[in-house]
Each structure stands twice: as C-alpha cells, then as structure tokens.
XYZ file of C-alpha atoms in Angstrom:
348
model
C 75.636 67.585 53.709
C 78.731 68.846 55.706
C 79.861 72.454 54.669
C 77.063 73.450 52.645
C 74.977 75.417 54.304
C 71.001 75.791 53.199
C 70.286 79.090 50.938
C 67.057 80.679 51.699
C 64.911 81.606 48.519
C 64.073 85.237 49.258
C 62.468 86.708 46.506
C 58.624 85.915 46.144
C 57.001 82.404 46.089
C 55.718 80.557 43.192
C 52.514 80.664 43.020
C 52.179 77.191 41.295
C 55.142 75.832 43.984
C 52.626 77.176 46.970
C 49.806 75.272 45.680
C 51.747 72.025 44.946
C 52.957 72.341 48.801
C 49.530 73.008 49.811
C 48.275 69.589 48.240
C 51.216 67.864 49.360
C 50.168 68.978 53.070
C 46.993 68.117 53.035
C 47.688 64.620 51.307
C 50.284 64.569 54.035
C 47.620 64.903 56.585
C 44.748 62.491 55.044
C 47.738 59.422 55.298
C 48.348 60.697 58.964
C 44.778 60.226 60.113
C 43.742 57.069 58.404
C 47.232 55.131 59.100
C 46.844 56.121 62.875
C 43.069 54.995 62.625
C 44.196 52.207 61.167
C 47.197 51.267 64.121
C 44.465 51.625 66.721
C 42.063 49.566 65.621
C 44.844 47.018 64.417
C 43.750 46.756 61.294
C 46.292 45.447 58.669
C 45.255 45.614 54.920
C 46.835 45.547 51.865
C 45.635 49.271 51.380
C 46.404 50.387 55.016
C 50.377 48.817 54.937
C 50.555 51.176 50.994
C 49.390 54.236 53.024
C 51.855 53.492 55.448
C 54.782 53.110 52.735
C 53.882 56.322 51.329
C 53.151 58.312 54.442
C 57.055 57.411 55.328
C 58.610 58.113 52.190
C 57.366 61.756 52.589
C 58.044 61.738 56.198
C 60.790 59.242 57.532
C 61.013 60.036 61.285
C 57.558 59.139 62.076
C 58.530 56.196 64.490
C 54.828 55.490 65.308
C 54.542 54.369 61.314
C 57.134 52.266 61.409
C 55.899 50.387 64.478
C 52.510 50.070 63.082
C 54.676 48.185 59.930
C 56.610 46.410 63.137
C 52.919 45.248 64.864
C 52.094 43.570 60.953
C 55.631 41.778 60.690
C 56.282 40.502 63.953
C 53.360 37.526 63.783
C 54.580 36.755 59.914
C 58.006 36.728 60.768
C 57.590 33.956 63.843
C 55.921 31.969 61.812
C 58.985 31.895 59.275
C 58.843 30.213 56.451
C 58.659 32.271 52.420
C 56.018 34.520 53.556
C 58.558 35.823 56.053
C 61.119 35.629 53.410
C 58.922 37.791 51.106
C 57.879 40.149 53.489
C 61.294 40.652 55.274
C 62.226 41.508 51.406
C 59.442 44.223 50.769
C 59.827 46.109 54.211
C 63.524 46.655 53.159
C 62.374 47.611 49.963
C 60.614 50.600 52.015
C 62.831 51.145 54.979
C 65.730 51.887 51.229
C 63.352 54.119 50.325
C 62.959 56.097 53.179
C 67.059 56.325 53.668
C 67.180 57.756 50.397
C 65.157 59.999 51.389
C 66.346 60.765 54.454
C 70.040 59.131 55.032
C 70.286 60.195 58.434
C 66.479 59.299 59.450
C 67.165 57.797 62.899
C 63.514 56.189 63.091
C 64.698 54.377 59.739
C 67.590 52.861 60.799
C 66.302 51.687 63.897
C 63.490 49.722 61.943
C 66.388 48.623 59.690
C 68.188 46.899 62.411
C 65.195 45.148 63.807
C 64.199 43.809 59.895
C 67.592 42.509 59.862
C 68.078 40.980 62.797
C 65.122 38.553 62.057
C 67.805 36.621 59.722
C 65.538 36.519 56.634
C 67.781 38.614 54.494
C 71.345 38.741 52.798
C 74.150 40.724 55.386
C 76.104 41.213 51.794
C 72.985 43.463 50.423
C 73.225 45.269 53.977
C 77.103 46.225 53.483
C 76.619 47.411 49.936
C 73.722 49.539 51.148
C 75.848 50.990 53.657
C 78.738 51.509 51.589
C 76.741 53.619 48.976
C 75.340 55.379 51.654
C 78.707 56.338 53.078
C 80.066 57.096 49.702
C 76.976 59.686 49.128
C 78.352 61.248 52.590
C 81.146 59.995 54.490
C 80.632 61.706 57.621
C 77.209 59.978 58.079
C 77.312 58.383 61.582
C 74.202 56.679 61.599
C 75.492 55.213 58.314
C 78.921 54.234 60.277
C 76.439 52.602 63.388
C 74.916 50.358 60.504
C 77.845 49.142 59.348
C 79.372 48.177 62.868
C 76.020 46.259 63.630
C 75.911 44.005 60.313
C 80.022 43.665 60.367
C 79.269 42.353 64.277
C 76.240 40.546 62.399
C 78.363 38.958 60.097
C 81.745 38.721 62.430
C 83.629 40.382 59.747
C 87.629 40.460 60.567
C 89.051 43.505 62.422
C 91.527 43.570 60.054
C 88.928 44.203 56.928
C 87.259 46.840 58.518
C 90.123 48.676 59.886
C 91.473 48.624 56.214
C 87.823 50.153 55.036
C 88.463 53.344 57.903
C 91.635 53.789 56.959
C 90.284 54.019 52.838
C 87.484 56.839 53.821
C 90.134 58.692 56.003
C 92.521 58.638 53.269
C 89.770 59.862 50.674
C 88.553 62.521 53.467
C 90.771 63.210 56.498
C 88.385 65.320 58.051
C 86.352 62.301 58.835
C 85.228 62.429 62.269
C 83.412 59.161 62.258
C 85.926 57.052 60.349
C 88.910 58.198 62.876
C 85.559 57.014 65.817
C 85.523 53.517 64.235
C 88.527 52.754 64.273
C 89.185 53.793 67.586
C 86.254 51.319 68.270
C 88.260 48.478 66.208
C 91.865 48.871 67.597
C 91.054 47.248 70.977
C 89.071 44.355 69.423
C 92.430 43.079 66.986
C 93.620 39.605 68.033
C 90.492 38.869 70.275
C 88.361 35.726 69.599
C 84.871 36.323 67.763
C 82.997 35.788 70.897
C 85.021 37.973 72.726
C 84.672 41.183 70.171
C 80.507 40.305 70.519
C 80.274 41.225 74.119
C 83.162 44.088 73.473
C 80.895 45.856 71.008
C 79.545 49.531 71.814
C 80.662 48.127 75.418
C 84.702 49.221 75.367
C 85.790 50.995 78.722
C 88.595 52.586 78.974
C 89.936 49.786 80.373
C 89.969 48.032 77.117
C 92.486 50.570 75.441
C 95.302 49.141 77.399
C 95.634 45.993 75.092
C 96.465 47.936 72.417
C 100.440 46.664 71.852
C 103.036 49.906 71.622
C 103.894 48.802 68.457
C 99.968 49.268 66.857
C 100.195 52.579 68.585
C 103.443 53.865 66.837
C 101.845 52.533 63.611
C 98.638 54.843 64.798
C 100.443 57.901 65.072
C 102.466 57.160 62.222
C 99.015 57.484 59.989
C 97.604 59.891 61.885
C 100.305 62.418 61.445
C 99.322 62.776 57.488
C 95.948 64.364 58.887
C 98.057 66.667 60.850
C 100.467 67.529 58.825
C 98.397 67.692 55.729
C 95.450 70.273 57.187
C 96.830 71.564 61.065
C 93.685 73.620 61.751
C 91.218 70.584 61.076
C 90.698 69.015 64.524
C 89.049 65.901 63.259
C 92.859 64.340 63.277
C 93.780 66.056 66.703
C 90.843 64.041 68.548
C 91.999 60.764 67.437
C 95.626 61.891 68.028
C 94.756 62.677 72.129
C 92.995 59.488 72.136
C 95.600 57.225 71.172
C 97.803 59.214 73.636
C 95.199 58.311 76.369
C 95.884 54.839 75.150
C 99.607 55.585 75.658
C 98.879 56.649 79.587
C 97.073 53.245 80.575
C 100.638 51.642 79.596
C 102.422 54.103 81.597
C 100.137 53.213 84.682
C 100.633 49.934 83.611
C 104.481 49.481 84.024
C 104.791 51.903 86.724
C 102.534 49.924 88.712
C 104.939 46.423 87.668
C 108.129 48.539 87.115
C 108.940 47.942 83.953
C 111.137 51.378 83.233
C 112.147 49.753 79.666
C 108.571 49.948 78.549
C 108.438 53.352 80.300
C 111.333 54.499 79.191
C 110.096 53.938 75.270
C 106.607 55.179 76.108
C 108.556 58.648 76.842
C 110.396 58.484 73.694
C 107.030 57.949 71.665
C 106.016 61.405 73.560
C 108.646 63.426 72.341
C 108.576 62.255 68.889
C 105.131 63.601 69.071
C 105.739 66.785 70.754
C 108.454 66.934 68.060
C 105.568 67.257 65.158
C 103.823 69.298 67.166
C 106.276 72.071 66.954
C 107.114 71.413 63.404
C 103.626 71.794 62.436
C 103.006 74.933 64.521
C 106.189 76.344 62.439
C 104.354 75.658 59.382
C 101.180 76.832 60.698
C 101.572 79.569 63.407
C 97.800 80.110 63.347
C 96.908 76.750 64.177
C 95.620 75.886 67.431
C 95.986 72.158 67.978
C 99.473 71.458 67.800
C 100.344 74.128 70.598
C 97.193 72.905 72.458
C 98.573 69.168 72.423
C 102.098 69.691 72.481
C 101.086 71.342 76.227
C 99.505 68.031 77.077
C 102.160 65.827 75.865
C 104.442 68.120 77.844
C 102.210 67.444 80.707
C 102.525 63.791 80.690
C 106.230 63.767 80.139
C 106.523 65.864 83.428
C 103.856 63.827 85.033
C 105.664 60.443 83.986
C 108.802 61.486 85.315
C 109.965 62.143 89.146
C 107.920 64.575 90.704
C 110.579 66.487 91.470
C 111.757 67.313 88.039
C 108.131 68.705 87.286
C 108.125 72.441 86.274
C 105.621 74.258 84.106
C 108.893 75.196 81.368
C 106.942 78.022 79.526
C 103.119 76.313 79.426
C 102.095 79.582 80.550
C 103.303 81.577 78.088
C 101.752 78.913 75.719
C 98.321 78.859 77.251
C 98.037 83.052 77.440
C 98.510 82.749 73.124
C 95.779 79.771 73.183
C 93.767 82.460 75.317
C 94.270 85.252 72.834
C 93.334 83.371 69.656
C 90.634 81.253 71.075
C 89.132 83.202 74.182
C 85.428 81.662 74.240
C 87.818 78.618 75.975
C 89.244 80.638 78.212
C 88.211 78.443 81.115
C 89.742 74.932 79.668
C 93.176 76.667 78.787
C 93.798 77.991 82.533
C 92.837 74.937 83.922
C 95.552 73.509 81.481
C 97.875 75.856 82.406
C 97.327 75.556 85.899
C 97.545 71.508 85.312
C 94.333 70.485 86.928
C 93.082 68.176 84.355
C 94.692 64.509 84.097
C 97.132 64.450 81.826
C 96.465 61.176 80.921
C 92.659 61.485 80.163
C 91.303 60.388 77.168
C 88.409 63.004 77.461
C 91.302 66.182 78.766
C-alpha cells in the first residue's frame, strides 16, 4: 500500500517460521516442475489444471502458468456452449484468487481480460470486483485499467464514470490515477459509442481540443479543492497543467481562425488561475507547485499576447527560489526561466 513502507524483522528468526518457509519452498518448487512438465507435453488433467491453481495462488506473476490454463480454455471456449459457461466461471474463480493475493499482479489481470473477453461471464460481477479492489487501495492502476476495459466492454456512459472519479478523488485527493481517468474521459463526453471504442487508450493530443471552455472552467473549478486543500501534494498540480494544455489547443485554435472573443476569455481563465496560485503560495510559502505553475501560466499569458509585450516580469527571481528549495531540478527550472520549453505543452 501507498505510504507504508515495509518494516524489516531484525531480531532473530523463528525457528518454527524458517522451517514452515522451507516447506513452503520446496512445495513451491515440486508444483513448478510438474506443471511445466505438464505444459510441454500438453497434458491437461484434472490433477495437472489443481496444481496449476495452487502454484498461482502462491505465486501470481508466473505468466507461463497462466498460459498453460490459456492452452486448456481456448479449445473449450470455441466450442461454447455450458462447458464454456462453467469453465469461463471456475478460471475466474482462480484468476479472484490470485488478485487477492496479489492486487497489482500484472500477469493476473492480463489473463483476466482475455477470460472476459470470451463473453461467457456477467460485466456487472467484473465492476463489483473492481470496485472492491479499488476500495481496498485507490491508487491501484492496474485496478483503474480494469475498470476502463469492462466500462468500454459494457459502453458504460461518460457521464457515470466521470461521476465514479470524481467520488474516489473526493474520498482521496491525492489520487493520481483517478485525476488519469478522468483526463482519459473528458475528451470522450458527447461522442457516439462507436466513436469512444476506437478513442480508447488511443487519445492524442489532438483529441483534448474538443473539450468545450465551459467543461474546462468546471475542471478547474474542482480541481482547485485539491490545491487549495493540500498545496504540497502534486497529484492535483498534474491534472491542473493538463487541463491548461487543454486550454493552449483552443488558443491555437482561434488564433489560427481569429476568434479574439474566445481568446480574449481563454486569457481571463489564465489569470483567474494564476490568481490561486498566489493565494495558495501565501498560505503555503513552502510549497512548490503553485510558484512552479503560476510561472507557466505567466508564460502562456505572455506567449498568447503580442510578442512585443513579452518580458520575463520577475520569473527569474521566481525560478532562483524554485532552485534553492528544490535543486536536484535545477536543470528543468533554468530552462523555465530561460523559456525554452512550450508553454503550452501538456508534458512542460
């Protein structure tokens, strides 16, 4: 889990703990060598497929178990019919097992996916198992992948899931993969179902552009609680510079078409925001991130407006106390100061 760090037992071992370990090792390596046996000379038993079920729920991540499994399903599962049924139901049986286990096993999920996507099972079961999962630890991305494949699986609304991020942010701001999905979700609202399909895990940066302004104000609106509530947690600073790279592709946008009304409100959105910035760094002088964002939002005002009017107004200054209290990024700061890096970047 996030935060708590693993205590090593230092004093001297157990005598009855060694031997247990030593039995469990050498059980460990009995299942190893007659499973493997058994995937190489294809042979698919009742007895074999146990050994296989127990091997993983000691070890998870051994992929080349879990194909061996794959290898016995795949001829049951073309043939359909209740056999498939029934053995789609026991393999998630075992694949549950081993994410209890092991809820970040990536060898699991990736089993888990291909079990599901034979369509012998209930979606429903698949979001409550994700949801528990994510309530045990909501920071578990694997967890978060799961549930964007079976809501694509089950072409769940934007809307519903959007309202399920913005639950486990509330509950936890410092929620890095929460504030991800929904930065996934936001350029999928108001598309057709066939259209968010192909969109999934494939959003360029391209895509961000169709979020409206108004979505965006809402955006910063809720992001601001993170801010405001803990300034030195950067999980809510990430999402914030995102949704400001979503702000530059309209400014490209309308300076390309000329639209200086849209402009002219895109600027206003920027110094509302460099407005929290310093409010928060007056509540929080130690705090990186607001001083660190308010330079880049300063940036792109300067770099929206006529080059002529572009002058660094104290960045300097601003970047040489970034140095001080955060010199391992030395490097990035400078080229900040010296405005290298796009203002406008999603990644700057």
């Amino acid at each position: 889990m996030h935060g708590r760090p693993r205590v090593k037992d230092v004093g001297p071992q157990n005598p009855e703990k060694v031997k247990a370990a030593e039995k469990k090792a050498e059980l460990f390596g009995e299942l190893c060598r007659r499973v493997l046996e058994a995937r190489q000379q294809r042979l698919f038993t009742v007895e074999n497929l146990n050994m296989s079920s127990k091997l993983l729920q000691m070890n998870p991540e051994m992929y080349t178990v879990w194909n061996y499994r794959r290898e016995y399903l795949e001829s049951i599962i073309e043939k359909g019919g209740d056999e498939a049924v029934a053995a789609v139901k026991e393999e998630l049986v075992v694949t549950e097992r081993a994410l209890f286990k092991n809820p970040k096993s990536y060898a699991t999920f990736h089993h888990r996916r291909w079990v599901v996507s034979s369509g012998f099972c209930s979606l429903e079961h698949e979001l409550d198992l994700v949801e528990k999962l994510l309530d045990a630890d909501d920071r578990n991305f694997h967890g978060w992948g799961y549930r964007r494949c079976i809501s694509k699986h089950m072409g769940l609304p934007v809307s519903r899931e959007l309202e399920y991020s913005r639950k486990k942010i509330e509950q936890n701001f410092s929620n890095y993969s929460a504030w991800h999905h929904r930065s996934t979700l936001l350029p999928l609202q108001g598309k057709e179902q066939d259209e968010i399909e192909k969109s999934v895990g494939n959003l360029s940066s391209k895509a961000v552009h169709d979020i409206p302004l108004d979505t965006l104000e809402e955006e910063f609106q809720f992001v601001r609680q993170a801010c405001y509530t803990d300034p030195l947690d950067q999980s809510g600073w990430f999402y914030h510079r995102w949704l400001l790279g979503c702000l530059g592709q309209h400014v490209r946008e309308c300076t390309a078409s000329q639209e200086e009304e849209k402009k002219t409100r895109v600027l206003n959105m920027l110094c509302d925001e460099l407005t929290m910035c310093g409010e928060i760094h007056e509540l929080e002088p130690r705090a990186k991130w607001p001083v660190l964002t308010a330079i880049q939002i300063e940036k792109a005002i300067l770099h929206t407006s006529k080059e002529e009017e572009i002058e660094h107004h104290g960045i300097g200054k601003d970047v040489s106390w970034l140095v001080d209290v955060d010199p391992m990024r030395r490097n990035f700061y400078t080229d900040v100061a010296e405005m290298k890096a796009d203002p406008w970047s999603i990644h700057a």
